[in-house]
Coordinates of C-alpha atoms and ligand atoms in Angstrom, one line a residue:
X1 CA 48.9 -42.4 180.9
X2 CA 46.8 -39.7 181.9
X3 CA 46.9 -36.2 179.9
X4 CA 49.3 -33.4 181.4
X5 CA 46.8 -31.0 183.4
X6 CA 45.8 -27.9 181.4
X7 CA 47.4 -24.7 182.1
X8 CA 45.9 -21.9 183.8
X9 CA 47.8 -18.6 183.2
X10 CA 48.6 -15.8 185.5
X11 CA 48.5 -12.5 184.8
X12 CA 49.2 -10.4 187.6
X13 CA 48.5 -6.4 188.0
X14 CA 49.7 -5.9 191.2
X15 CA 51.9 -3.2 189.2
X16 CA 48.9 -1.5 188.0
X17 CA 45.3 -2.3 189.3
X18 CA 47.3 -2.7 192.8
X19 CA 49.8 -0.1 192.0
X20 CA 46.7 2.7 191.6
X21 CA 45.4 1.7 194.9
X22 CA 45.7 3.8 197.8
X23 CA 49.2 3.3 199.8
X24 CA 50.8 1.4 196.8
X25 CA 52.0 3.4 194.9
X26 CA 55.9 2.7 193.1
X27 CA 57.9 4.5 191.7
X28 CA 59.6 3.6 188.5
X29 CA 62.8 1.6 190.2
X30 CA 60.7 0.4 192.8
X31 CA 58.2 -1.2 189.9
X32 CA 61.3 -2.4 188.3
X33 CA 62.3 -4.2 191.2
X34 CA 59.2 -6.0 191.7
X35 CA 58.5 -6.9 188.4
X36 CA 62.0 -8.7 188.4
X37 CA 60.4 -10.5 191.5
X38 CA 57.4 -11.4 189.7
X39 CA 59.0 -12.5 186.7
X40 CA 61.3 -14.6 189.2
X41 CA 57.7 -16.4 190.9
X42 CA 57.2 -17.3 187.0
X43 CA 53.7 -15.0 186.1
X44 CA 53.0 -15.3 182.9
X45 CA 52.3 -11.9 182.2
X46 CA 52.6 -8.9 184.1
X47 CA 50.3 -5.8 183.9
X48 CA 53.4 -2.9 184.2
X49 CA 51.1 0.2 184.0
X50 CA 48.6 2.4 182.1
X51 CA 50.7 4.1 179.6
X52 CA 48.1 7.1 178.9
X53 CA 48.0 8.1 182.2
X54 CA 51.3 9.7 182.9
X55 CA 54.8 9.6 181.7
X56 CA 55.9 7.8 185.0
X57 CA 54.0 5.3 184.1
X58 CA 55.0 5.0 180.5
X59 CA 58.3 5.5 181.6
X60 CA 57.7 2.5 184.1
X61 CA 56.2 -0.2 181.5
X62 CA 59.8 1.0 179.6
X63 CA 61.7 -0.1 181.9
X64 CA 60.1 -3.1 183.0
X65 CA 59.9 -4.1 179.2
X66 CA 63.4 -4.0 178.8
X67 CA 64.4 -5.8 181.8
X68 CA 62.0 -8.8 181.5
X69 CA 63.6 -9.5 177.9
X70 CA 64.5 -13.4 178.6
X71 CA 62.6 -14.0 181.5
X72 CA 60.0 -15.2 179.8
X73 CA 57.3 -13.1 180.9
X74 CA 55.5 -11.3 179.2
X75 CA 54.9 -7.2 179.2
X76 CA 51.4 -5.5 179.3
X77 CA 50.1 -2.0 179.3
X78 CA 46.2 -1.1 179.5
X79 CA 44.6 1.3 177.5
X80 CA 40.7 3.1 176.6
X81 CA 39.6 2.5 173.4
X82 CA 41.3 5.8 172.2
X83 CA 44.3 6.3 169.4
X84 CA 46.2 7.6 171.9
X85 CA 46.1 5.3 174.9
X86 CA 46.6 2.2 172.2
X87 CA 49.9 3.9 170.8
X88 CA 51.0 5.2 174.3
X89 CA 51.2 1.4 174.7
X90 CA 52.5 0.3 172.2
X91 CA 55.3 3.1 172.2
X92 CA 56.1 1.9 175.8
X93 CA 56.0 -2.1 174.7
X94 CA 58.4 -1.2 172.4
X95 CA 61.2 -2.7 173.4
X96 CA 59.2 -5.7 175.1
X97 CA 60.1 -9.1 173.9
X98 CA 56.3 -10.5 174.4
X99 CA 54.0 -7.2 174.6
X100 CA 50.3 -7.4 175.3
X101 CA 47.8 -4.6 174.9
X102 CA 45.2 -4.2 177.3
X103 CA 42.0 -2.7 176.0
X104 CA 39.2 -2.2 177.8
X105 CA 35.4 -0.5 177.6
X106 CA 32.8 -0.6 179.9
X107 CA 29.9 -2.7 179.2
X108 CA 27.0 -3.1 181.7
X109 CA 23.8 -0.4 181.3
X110 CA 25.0 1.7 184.1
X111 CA 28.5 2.5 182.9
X112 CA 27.1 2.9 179.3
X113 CA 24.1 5.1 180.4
X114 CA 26.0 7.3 183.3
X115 CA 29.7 6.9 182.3
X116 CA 30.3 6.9 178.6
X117 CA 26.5 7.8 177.2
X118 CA 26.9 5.2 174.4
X119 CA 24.5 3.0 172.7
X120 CA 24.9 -0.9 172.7
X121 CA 26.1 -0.5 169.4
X122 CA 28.7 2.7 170.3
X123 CA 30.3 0.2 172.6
X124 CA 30.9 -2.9 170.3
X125 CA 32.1 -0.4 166.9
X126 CA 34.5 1.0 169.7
X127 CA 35.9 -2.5 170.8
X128 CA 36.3 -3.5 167.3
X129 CA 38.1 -0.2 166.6
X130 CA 40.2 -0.5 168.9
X131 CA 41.4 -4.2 168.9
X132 CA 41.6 -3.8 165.0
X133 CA 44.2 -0.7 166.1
X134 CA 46.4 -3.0 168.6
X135 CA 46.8 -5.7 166.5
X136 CA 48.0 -3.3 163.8
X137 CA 50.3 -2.7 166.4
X138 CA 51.3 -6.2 168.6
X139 CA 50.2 -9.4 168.1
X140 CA 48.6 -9.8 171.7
X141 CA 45.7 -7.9 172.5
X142 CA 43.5 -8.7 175.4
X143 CA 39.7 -7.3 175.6
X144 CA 38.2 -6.7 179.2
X145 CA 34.5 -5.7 179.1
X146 CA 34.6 -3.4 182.4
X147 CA 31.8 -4.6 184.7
X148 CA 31.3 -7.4 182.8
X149 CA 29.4 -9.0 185.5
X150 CA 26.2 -6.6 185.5
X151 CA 26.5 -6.3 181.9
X152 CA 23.9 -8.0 179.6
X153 CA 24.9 -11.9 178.8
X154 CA 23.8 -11.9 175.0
X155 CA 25.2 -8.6 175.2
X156 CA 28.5 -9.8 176.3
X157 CA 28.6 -12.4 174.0
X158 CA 28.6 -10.3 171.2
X159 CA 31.0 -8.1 172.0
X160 CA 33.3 -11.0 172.8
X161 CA 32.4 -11.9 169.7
X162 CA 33.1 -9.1 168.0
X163 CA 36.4 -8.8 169.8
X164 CA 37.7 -12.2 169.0
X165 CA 36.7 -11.8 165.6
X166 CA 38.9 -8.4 165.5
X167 CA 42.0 -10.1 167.1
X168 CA 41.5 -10.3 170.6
X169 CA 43.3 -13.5 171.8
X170 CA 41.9 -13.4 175.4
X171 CA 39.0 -11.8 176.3
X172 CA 38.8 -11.0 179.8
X173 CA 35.9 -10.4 182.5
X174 CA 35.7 -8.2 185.5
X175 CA 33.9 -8.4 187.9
X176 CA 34.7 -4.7 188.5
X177 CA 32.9 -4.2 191.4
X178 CA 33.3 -7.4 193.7
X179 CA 29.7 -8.2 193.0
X180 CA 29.1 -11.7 192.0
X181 CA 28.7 -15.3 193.6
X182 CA 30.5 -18.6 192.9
X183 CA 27.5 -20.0 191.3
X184 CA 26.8 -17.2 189.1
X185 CA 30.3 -16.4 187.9
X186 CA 30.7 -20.0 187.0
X187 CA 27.5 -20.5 184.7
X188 CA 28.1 -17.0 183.0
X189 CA 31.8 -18.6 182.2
X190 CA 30.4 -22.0 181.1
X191 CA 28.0 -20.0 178.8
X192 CA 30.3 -17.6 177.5
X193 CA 32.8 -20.9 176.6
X194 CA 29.7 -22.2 174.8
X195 CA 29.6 -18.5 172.9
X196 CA 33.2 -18.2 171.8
X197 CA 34.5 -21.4 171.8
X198 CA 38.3 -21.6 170.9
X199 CA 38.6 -18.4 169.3
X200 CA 40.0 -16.7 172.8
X201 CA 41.0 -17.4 176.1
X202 CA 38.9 -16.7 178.3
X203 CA 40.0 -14.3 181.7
X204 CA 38.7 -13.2 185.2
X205 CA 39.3 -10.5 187.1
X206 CA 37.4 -10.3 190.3
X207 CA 37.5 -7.9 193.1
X208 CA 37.6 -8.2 196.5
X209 CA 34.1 -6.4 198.3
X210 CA 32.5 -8.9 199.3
X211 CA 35.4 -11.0 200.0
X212 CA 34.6 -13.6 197.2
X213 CA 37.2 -12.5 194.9
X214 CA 39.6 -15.7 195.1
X215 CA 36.4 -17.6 196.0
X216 CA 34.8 -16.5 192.5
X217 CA 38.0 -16.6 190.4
X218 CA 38.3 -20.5 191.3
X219 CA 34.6 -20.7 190.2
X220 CA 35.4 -19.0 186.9
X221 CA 38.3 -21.2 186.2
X222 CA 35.6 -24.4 186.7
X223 CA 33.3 -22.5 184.2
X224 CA 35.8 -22.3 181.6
X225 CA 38.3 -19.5 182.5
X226 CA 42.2 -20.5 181.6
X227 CA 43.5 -17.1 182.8
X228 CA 43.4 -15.3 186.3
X229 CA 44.2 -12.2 187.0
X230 CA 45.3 -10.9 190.2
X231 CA 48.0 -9.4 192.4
X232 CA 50.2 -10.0 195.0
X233 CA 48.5 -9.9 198.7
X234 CA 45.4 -9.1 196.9
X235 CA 46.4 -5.4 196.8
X236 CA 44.1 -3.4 194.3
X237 CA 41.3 -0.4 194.1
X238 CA 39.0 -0.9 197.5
X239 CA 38.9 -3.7 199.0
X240 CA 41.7 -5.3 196.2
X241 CA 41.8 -8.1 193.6
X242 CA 42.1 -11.7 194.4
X243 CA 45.1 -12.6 195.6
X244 CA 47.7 -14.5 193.8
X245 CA 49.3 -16.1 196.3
X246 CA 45.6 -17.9 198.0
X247 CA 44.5 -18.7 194.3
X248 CA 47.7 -20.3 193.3
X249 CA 48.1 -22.4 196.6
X250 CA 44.4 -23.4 196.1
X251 CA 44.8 -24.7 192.8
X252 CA 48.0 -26.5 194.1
X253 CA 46.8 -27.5 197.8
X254 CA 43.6 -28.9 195.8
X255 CA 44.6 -30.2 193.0
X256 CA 41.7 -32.9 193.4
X257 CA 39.4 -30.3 192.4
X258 CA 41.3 -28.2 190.1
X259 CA 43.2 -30.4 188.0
X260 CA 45.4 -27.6 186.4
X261 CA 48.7 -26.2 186.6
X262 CA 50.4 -22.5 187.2
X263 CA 53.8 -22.0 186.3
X264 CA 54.4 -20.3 189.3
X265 CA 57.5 -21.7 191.5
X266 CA 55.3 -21.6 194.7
X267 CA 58.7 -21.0 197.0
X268 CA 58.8 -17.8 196.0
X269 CA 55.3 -16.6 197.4
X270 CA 56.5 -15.4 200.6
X271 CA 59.5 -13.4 199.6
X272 CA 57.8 -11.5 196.7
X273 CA 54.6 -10.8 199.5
X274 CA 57.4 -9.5 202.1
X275 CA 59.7 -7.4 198.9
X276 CA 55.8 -6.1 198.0
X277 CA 55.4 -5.0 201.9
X278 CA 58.8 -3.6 201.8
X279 CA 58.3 -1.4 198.8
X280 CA 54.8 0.0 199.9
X281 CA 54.9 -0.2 203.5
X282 CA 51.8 -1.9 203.5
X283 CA 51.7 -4.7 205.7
X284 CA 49.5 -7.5 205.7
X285 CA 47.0 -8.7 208.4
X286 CA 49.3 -11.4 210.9
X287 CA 46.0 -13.9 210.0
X288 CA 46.4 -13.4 206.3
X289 CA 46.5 -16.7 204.2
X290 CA 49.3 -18.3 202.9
X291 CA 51.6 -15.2 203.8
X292 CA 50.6 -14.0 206.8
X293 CA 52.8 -14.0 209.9
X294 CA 50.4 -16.3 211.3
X295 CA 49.5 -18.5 208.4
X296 CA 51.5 -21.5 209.9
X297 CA 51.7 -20.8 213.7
X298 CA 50.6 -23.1 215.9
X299 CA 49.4 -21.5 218.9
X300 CA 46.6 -24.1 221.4
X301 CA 48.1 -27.1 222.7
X302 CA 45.7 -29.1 221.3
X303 CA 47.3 -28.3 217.7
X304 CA 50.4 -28.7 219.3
X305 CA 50.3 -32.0 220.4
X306 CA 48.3 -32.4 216.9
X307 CA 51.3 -31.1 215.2
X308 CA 54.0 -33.0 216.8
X309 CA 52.2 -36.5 215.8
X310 CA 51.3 -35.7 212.5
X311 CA 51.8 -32.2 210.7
X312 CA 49.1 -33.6 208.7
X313 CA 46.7 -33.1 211.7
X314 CA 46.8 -29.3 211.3
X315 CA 48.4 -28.4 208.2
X316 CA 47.1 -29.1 204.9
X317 CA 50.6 -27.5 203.2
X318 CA 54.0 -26.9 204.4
X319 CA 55.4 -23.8 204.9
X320 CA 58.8 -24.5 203.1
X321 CA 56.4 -25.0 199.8
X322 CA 55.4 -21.2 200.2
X323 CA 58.3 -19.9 200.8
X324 CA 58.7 -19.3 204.5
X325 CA 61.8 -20.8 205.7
X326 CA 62.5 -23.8 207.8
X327 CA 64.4 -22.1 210.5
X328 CA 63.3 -18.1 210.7
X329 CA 66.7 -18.0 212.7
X330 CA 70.0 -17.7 210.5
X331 CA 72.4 -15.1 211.1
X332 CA 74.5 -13.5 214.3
X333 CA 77.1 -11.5 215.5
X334 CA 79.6 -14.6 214.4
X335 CA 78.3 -14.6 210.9
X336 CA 80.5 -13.7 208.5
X337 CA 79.9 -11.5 205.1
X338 CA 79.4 -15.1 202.4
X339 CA 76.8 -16.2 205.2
X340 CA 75.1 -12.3 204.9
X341 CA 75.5 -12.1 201.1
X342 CA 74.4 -16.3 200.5
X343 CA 70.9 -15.2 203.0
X344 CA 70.6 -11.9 200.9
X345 CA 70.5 -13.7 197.4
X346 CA 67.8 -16.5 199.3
X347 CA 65.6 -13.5 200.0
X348 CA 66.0 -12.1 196.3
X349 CA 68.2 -9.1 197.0
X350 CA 71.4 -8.4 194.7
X351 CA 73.0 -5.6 196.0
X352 CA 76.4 -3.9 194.6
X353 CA 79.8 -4.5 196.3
X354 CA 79.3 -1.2 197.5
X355 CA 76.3 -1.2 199.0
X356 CA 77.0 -4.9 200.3
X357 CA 79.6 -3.6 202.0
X358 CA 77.5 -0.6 203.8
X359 CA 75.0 -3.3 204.6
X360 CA 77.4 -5.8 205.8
X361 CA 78.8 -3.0 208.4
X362 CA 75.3 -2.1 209.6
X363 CA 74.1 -6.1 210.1
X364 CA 77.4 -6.1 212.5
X365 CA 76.1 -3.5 214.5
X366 CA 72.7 -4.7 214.5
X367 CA 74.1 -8.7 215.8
X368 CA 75.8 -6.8 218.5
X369 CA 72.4 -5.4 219.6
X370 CA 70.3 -8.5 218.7
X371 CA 71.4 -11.9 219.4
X372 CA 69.4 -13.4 216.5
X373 CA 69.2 -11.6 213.3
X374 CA 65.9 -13.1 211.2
X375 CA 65.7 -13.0 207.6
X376 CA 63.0 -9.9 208.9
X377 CA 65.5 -8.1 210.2
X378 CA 67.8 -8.5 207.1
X379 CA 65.2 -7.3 204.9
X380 CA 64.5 -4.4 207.0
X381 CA 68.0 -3.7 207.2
X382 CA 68.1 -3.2 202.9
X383 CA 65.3 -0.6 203.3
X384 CA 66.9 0.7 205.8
X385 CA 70.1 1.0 203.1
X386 CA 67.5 2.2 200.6
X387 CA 66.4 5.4 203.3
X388 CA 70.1 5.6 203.8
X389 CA 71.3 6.0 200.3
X390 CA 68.3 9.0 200.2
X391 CA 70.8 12.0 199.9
X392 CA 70.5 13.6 203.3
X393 CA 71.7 11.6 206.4
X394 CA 70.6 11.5 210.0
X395 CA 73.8 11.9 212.1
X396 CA 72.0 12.6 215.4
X397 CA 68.6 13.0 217.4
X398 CA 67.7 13.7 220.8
X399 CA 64.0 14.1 221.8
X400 CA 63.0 15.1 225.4
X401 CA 59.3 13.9 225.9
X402 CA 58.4 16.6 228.1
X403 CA 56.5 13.6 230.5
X404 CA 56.4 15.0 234.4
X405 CA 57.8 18.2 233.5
X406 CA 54.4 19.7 232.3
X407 CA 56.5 20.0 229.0
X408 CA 55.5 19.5 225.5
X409 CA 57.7 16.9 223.7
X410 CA 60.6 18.7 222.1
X411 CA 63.5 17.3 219.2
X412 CA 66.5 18.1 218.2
X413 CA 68.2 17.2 214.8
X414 CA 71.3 16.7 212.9
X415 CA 71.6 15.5 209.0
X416 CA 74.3 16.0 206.6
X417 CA 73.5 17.4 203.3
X418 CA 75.0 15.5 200.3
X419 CA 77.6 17.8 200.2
X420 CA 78.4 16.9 203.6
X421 CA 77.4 20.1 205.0
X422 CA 75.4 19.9 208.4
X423 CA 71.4 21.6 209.2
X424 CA 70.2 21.6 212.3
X425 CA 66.8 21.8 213.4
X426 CA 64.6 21.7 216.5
X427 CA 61.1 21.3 217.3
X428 CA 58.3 20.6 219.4
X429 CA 54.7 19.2 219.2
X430 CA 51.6 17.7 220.3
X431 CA 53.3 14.2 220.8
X432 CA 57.2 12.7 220.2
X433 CA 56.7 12.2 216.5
X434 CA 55.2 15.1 215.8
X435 CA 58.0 17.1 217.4
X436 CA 60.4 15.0 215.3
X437 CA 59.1 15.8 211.8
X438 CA 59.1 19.3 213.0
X439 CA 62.8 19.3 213.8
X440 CA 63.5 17.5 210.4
X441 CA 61.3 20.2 208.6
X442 CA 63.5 22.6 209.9
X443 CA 67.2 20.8 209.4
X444 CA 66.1 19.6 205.9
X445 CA 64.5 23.3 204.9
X446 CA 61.3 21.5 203.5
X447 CA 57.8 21.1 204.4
X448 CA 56.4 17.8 204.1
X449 CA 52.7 16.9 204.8
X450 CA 52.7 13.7 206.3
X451 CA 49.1 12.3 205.3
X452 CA 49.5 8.6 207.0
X453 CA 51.9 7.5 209.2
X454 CA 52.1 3.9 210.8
X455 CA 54.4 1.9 212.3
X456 CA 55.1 -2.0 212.7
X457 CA 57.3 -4.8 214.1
X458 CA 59.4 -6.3 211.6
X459 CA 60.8 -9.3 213.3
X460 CA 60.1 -10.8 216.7
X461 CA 61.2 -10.7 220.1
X462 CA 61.4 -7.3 222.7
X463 CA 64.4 -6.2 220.5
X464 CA 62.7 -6.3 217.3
X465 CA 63.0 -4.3 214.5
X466 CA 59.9 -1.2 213.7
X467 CA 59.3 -0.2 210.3
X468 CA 57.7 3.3 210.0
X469 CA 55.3 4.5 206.9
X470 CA 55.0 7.2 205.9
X471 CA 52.7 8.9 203.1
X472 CA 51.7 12.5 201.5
X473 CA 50.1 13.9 198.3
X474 CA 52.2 15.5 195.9
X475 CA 50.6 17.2 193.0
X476 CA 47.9 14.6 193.2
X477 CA 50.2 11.8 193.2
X478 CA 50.8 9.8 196.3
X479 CA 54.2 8.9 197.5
X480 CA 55.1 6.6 200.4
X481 CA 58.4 5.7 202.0
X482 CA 59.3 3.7 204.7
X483 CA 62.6 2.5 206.8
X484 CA 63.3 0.5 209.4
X485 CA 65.4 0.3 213.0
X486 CA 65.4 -1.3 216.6
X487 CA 64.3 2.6 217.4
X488 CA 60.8 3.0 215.8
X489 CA 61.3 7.1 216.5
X490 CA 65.1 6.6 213.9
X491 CA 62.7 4.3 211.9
X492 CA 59.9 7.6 211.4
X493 CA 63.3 10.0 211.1
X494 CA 64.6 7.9 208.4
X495 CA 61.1 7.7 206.6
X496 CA 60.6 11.2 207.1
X497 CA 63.8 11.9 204.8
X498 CA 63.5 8.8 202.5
X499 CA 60.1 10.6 201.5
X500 CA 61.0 14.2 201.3
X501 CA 64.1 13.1 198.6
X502 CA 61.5 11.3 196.6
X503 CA 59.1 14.5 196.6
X504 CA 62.5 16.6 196.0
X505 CA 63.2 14.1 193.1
X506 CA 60.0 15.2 191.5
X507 CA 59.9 17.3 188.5
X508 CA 57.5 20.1 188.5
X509 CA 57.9 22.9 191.1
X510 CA 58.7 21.1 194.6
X511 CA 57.2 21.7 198.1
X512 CA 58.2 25.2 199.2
X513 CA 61.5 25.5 200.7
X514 CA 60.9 26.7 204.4
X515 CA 64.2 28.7 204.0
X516 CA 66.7 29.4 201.2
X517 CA 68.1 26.0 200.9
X518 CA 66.9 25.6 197.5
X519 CA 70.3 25.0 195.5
X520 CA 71.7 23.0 197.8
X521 CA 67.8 21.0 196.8
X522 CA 68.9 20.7 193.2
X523 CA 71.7 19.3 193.3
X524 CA 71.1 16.6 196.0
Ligands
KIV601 O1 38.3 -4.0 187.4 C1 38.3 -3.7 186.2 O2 37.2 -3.6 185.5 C2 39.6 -3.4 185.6 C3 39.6 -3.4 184.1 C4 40.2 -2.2 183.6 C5 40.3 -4.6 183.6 O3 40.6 -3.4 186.3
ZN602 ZN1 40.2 -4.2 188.3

């Protein structure tokens, strides 16, 4: 009998490396919710945050750490080789059932030189120091050796050394800058594996310029690596980190190759991409692998006729095995609330009788403007309840587009405060949408500076389903909200106002009140 293949680990950090990216930033419910997602594909462990750097994010890693208790998967926070960031995490991790700490200095000449101004020696006494400190603390600790790639190699070595020997269990590599090759990374990992031995696993973590990250991770894991790190659609600082969903399908797709094993449930790839989408409002390129809208579409007629002989012809996995359903078509005006509730569970949503209820009523009134309702459109239609549930409600918009009359677009808006008390507002502008968000500055009584706005199709066919995103700075932090409807100018209303309650939601002093509506603010 042949051995069982190895196990390669994933650790994903699509919750911090991709959360700190531009456009993805989550807010602590929103992490939660896609950590239980994450948990559910069957990561092994999950970066939640950087504990130092705020108390959102400490506050985020808390609550992830107590609601992955049983799952399984286990909790990790990074931190600088500093007191504080090491205890920030461990404080966080407390109530984690397996909690790593992440430490991490930077290794290569030009981040010792330019960046911390520290000897080769500086470096490794502050490794040790620090991995002596989170051990005192958990027993995980992981190393990373930022830029690890243009760092020294008998440099390297002996600071993994010296790491292992402190405690580290895996010691990780990043290719911080998306700068190395297949055939590099892989001898730097077979000689490293000759350097350490057993002592630690060994880790990459490669980014995405050059577009060689998944590319390069594969060639690490053929060096010697046994964990990967990554994220979900490959989100992550520039151009990302590798994603999870292309590395784990190549390991699977080509097993021949990689004789190794995830513990990832592969049928969950697509609906934890789409709930990452949701949350952000950053959609992913129609071409993208494994998750992109047209990663199994079959467009020439020479793949067709391929396709109908032998799937085998033209597809080298099935889409089922990722996740993407058999029939995209499930749900109409007949369908009843079990059928609505049995699809919502399929796609990973558990929503309150309540709020079931609220959704149930608006998926009627959607099937009675759509024949077909797609598992798109029911997704959208939970955002939608999430932009609903904001506070402030839209009860009515009209918008004249000013076209023929030598006009400039004009809106006019109703919402209901929480209270139930109405604001109107009109407006005008350079174009519809920005005559819209003028209206709604004026009905909600708050100014909000909309620094990216986009919108999308959800779900196919002329009467799909547009998501707006929208996104602004708030005391240096970005927020982003999105919503969804068959009317993409209700989709940018709803967006508008899901956004400005998550920058009224803020502690600190909020965005000036246009006008004196400021207690009516606090208590919504
Ligand atoms: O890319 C990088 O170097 C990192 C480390 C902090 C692990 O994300
Ligand atoms: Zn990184």
């Amino acid at each position: 009998m042949s051995p069982a293949p190895e196990r390669i680990r994933i650790f994903d950090t699509s919750l911090r490396d991709g959360e700190q990216s531009p456009g993805c930033s989550m807010d602590a419910a929103q992490k939660l919710r896609f950590a239980l997602a994450l948990a559910e594909l069957g990561v092994d462990t999950l970066e939640a945050g950087f504990a130092a750097s705020s108390d959102a994010d400490a506050d985020g890693i808390t609550r992830v750490a107590r609601a992955l208790r049983g799952t399984g998967t286990g909790v990790c926070s990074l931190a600088r080789c500093r007191p504080g960031d090491i205890e920030a995490s461990a404080k966080a991790l407390e109530h984690a059932e397996a909690p790593r700490i992440h430490v991490f200095i930077a290794t290569s000449p030009l981040h010792r030189q330019h960046k911390l101004g520290f000897s080769q020696a500086e470096v490794v006494d502050a490794a040790v120091r620090a991995v002596e400190h989170a051990r005192r603390l958990v027993d995980d600790v992981e190393f990373s050796a930022e830029d690890a790639i243009r760092t020294e190699p008998e440099f390297l070595e002996e600071v993994f050394r010296a790491a292992a020997k402190a405690g580290a269990r895996t010691l990780n590599v990043p290719d911080t800058v998306g700068y190395t090759t297949p055939a590099e990374i892989e001898a730097l990992f077979r000689r490293l594996r000759a350097a350490i031995g057993d002592e630690a696993i060994l880790s990459t973590h490669c980014h995405n310029d050059l577009g060689l990250a998944v590319a390069n991770s594969l060639a690490a894991i053929a060096g010697g690596a046994r964990q990967v790190e990554c994220t979900i659609n490959g989100i992550g600082e520039r151009a990302g980190n590798a994603a999870l969903e292309e590395l784990v399908m190549a390991l699977n797709v080509r097993a021949d190759r990689f004789p190794f094993r995830t513990g990832i449930d592969t049928t969950r790839l697509v609906p934890t991409s789409r709930l990452l989408t949701r949350i952000t409002g950053m959609a992913v390129q129609r071409n993208k692998a494994i998750v992109g809208a047209n990663a199994f579409a079959h467009e020439s007629g020479i793949h067709q006729h391929g396709m109908l002989k032998h799937r085998d012809t033209y597809e080298i996995m099935r889409p089922e095995t990722v996740g993407w359903a058999r029939s995209q078509m499930v749900l109409g005006r007949h369908s009843g609330r079990a059928a609505v509730n049995e699809r919502l569970g399929f796609l990973g949503f558990s929503l309150d009788e309540a709020a079931a209820e609220r959704l149930f009523a608006r998926f009627k009134t959607l099937a009675e403007k759509k024949k077909e309702v797609f598992d798109a459109d029911l997704e959208a239609l939970v955002l939608g309840e999430d932009a609903n549930a904001a506070g402030w409600q839209l009860t009515a918009f009209h918008l004249s587009t000013g076209a023929g009359q030598g006009e400039q677009p004009a809106a006019a808006i109703e919402l209901r405060d929480p209270q139930g008390e109405s604001h109107f507002g009109r407006g005008s502008g350079d174009g519809p949408v920005h005559a819209l968000f003028a209206a709604l500055t004026e009905a909600r009584g708050m100014h909000v500076d909309v620094e990216s706005y986009a919108v999308h199709s959800v779900s196919s066919g002329e009467d799909a389903q547009g998501q707006a995103s929208l996104s602004t700075r708030h005391h240096g932090e970005e927020l982003t909200a999105s919503a969804t409807s068959t009317d993409i100018l209700e989709a940018s209303a709803l967006a508008w106002l899901a956004l400005a309650q998550r920058i009224a939601r803020r502690p600190g002093p909020a965005v000036a009140p246009t006008r004196d509506i400021a207690a009516s603010e606090a208590r919504a």
